[in-house]
JSON list of C-alpha atoms in Angstrom, two decimals:
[
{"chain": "A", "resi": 20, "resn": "UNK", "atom": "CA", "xyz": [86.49, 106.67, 56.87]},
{"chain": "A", "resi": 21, "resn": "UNK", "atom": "CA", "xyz": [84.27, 109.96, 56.80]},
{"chain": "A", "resi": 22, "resn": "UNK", "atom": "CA", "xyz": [86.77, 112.49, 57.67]},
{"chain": "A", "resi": 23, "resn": "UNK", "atom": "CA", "xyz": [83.53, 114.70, 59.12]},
{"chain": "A", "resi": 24, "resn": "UNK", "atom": "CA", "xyz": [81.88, 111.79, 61.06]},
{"chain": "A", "resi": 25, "resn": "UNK", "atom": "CA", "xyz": [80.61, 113.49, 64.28]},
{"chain": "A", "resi": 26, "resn": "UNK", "atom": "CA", "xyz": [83.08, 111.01, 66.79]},
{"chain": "A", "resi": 27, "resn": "UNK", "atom": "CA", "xyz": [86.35, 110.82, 68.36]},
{"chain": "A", "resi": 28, "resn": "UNK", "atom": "CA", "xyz": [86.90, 107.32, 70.47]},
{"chain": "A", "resi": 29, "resn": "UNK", "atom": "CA", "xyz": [90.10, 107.59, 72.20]},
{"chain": "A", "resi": 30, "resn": "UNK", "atom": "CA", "xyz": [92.68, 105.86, 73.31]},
{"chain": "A", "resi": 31, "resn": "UNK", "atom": "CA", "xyz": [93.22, 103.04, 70.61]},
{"chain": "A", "resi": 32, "resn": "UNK", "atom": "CA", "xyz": [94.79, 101.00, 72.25]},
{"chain": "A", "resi": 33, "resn": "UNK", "atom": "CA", "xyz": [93.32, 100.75, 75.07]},
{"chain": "A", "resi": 34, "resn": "UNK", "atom": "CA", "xyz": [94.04, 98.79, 78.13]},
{"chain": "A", "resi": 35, "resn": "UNK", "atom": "CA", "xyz": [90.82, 99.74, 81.03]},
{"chain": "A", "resi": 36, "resn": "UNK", "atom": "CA", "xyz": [88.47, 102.48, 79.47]},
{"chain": "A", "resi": 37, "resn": "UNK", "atom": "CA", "xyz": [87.87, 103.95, 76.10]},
{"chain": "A", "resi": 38, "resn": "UNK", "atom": "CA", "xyz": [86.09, 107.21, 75.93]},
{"chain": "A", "resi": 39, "resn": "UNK", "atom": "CA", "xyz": [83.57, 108.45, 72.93]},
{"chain": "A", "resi": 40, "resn": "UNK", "atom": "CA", "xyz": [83.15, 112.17, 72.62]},
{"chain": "A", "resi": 41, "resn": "UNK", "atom": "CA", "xyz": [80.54, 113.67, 70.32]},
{"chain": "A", "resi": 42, "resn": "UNK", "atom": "CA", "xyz": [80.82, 116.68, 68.66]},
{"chain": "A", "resi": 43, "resn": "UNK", "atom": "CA", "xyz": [77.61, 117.73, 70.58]},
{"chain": "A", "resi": 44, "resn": "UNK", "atom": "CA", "xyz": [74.79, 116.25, 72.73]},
{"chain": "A", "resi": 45, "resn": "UNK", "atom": "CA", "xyz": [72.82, 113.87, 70.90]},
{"chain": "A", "resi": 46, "resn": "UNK", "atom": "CA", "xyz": [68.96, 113.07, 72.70]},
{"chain": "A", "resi": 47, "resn": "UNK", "atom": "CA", "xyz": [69.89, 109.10, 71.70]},
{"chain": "A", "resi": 48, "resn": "UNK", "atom": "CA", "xyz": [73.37, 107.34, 71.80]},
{"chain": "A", "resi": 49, "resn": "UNK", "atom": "CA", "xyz": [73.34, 103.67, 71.51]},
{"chain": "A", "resi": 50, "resn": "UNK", "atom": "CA", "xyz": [76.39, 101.81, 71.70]},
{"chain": "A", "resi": 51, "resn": "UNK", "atom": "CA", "xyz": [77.20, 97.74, 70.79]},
{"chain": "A", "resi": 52, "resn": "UNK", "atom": "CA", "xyz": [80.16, 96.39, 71.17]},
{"chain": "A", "resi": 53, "resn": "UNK", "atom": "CA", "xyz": [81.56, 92.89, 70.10]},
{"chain": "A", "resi": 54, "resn": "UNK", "atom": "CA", "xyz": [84.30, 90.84, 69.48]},
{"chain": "A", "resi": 55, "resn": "UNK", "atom": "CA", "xyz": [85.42, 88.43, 66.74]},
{"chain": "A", "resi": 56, "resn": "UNK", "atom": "CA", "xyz": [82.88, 85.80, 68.68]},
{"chain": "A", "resi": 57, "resn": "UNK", "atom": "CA", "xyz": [79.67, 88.14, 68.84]},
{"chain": "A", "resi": 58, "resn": "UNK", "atom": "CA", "xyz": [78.00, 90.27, 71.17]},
{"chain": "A", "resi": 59, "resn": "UNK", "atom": "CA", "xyz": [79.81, 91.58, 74.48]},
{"chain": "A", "resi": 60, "resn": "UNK", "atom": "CA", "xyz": [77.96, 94.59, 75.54]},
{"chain": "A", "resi": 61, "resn": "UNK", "atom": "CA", "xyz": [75.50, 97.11, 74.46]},
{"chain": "A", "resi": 62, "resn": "UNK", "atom": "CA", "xyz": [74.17, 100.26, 76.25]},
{"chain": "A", "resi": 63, "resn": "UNK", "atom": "CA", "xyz": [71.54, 103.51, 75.51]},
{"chain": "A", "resi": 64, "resn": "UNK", "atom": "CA", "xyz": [72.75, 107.26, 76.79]},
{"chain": "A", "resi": 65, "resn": "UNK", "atom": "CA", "xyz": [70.30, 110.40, 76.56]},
{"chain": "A", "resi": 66, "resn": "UNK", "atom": "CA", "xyz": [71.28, 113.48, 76.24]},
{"chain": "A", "resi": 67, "resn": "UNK", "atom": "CA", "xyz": [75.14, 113.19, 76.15]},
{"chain": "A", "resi": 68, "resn": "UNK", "atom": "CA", "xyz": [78.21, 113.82, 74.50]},
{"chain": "A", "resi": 69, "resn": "UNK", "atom": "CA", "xyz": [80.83, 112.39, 76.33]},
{"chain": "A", "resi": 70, "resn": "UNK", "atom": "CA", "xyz": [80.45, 108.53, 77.16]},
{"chain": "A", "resi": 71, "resn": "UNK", "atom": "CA", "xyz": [83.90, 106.80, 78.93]},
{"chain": "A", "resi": 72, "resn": "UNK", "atom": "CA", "xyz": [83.09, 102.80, 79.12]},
{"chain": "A", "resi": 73, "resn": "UNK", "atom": "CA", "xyz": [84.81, 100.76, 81.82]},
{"chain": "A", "resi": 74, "resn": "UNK", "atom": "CA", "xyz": [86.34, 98.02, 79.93]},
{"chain": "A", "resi": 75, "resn": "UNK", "atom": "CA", "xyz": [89.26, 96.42, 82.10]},
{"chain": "A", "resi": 76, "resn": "UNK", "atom": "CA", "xyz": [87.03, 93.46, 82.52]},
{"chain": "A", "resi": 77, "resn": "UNK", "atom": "CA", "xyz": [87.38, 92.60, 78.52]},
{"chain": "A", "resi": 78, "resn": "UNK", "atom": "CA", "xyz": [89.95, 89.78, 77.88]},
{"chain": "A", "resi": 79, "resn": "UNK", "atom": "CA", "xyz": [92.90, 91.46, 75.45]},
{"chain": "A", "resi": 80, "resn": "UNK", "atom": "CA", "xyz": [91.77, 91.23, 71.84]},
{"chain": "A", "resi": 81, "resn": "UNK", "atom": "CA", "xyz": [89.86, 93.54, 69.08]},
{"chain": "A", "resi": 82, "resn": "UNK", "atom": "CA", "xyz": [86.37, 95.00, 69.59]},
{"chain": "A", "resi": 83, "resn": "UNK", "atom": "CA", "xyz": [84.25, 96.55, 66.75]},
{"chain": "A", "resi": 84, "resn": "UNK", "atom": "CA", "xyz": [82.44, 99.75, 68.52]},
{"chain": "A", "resi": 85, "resn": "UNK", "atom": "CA", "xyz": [79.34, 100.81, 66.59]},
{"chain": "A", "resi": 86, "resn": "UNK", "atom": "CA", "xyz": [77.75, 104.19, 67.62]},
{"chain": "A", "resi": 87, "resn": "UNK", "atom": "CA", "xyz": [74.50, 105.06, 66.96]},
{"chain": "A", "resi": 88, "resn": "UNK", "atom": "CA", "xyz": [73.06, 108.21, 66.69]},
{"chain": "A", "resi": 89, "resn": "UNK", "atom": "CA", "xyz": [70.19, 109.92, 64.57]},
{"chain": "A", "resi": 90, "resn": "UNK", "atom": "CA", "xyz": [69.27, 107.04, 62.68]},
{"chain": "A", "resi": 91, "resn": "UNK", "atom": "CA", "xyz": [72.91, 106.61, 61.68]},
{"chain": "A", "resi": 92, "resn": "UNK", "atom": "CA", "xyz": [75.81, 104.55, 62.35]},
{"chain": "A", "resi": 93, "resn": "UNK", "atom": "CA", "xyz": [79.57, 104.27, 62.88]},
{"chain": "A", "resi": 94, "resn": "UNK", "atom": "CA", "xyz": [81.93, 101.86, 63.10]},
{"chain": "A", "resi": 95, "resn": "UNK", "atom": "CA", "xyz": [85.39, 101.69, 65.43]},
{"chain": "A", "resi": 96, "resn": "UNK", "atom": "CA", "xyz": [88.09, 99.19, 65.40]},
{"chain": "A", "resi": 97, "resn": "UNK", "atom": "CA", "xyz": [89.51, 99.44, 68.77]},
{"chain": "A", "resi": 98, "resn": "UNK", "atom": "CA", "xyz": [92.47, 97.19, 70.34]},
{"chain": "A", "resi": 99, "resn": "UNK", "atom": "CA", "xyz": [92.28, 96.06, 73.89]},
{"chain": "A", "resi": 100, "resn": "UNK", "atom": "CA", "xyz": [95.77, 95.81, 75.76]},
{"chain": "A", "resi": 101, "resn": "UNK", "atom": "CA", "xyz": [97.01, 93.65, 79.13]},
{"chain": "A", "resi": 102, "resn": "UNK", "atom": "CA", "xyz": [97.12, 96.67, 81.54]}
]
């Protein structure tokens, strides 16, 4: 893990949102997340650096969360939870 990486995703676990706060406002976020099966969602934000996804729809399990932001990405293991 790159102890400077630009992003804090919190909270892991997480049981109906997850939020991903950048150390400053980026022009272009992209986010993707999936599962151990593949794709679930992916979504573009301009001009932001604080992004909170609505996830209680997700069936309990563990995502992968890649970020994307000036031509760069990063990777988050994140743990959904039964509310």
């Amino acid at each position: 893990d790159d102890i400077n990486q630009p992003i804090l995703i919190s909270p892991n676990p997480f049981t109906d949102h997850f939020t991903i706060k950048l150390d400053k406002a980026y022009a272009n976020v992209y986010i993707a997340i999936s599962n151990l099966y593949g794709g679930v969602d992916s979504m573009k934000f301009n001009d932001t650096n604080n992004i909170t996804y609505m996830a209680g729809y997700l069936p309990i399990g563990f995502y992968l969360v890649r970020v994307y932001i000036d031509k760069k990405y990063y990777d988050f293991k994140l743990l959904k939870v039964k509310n």
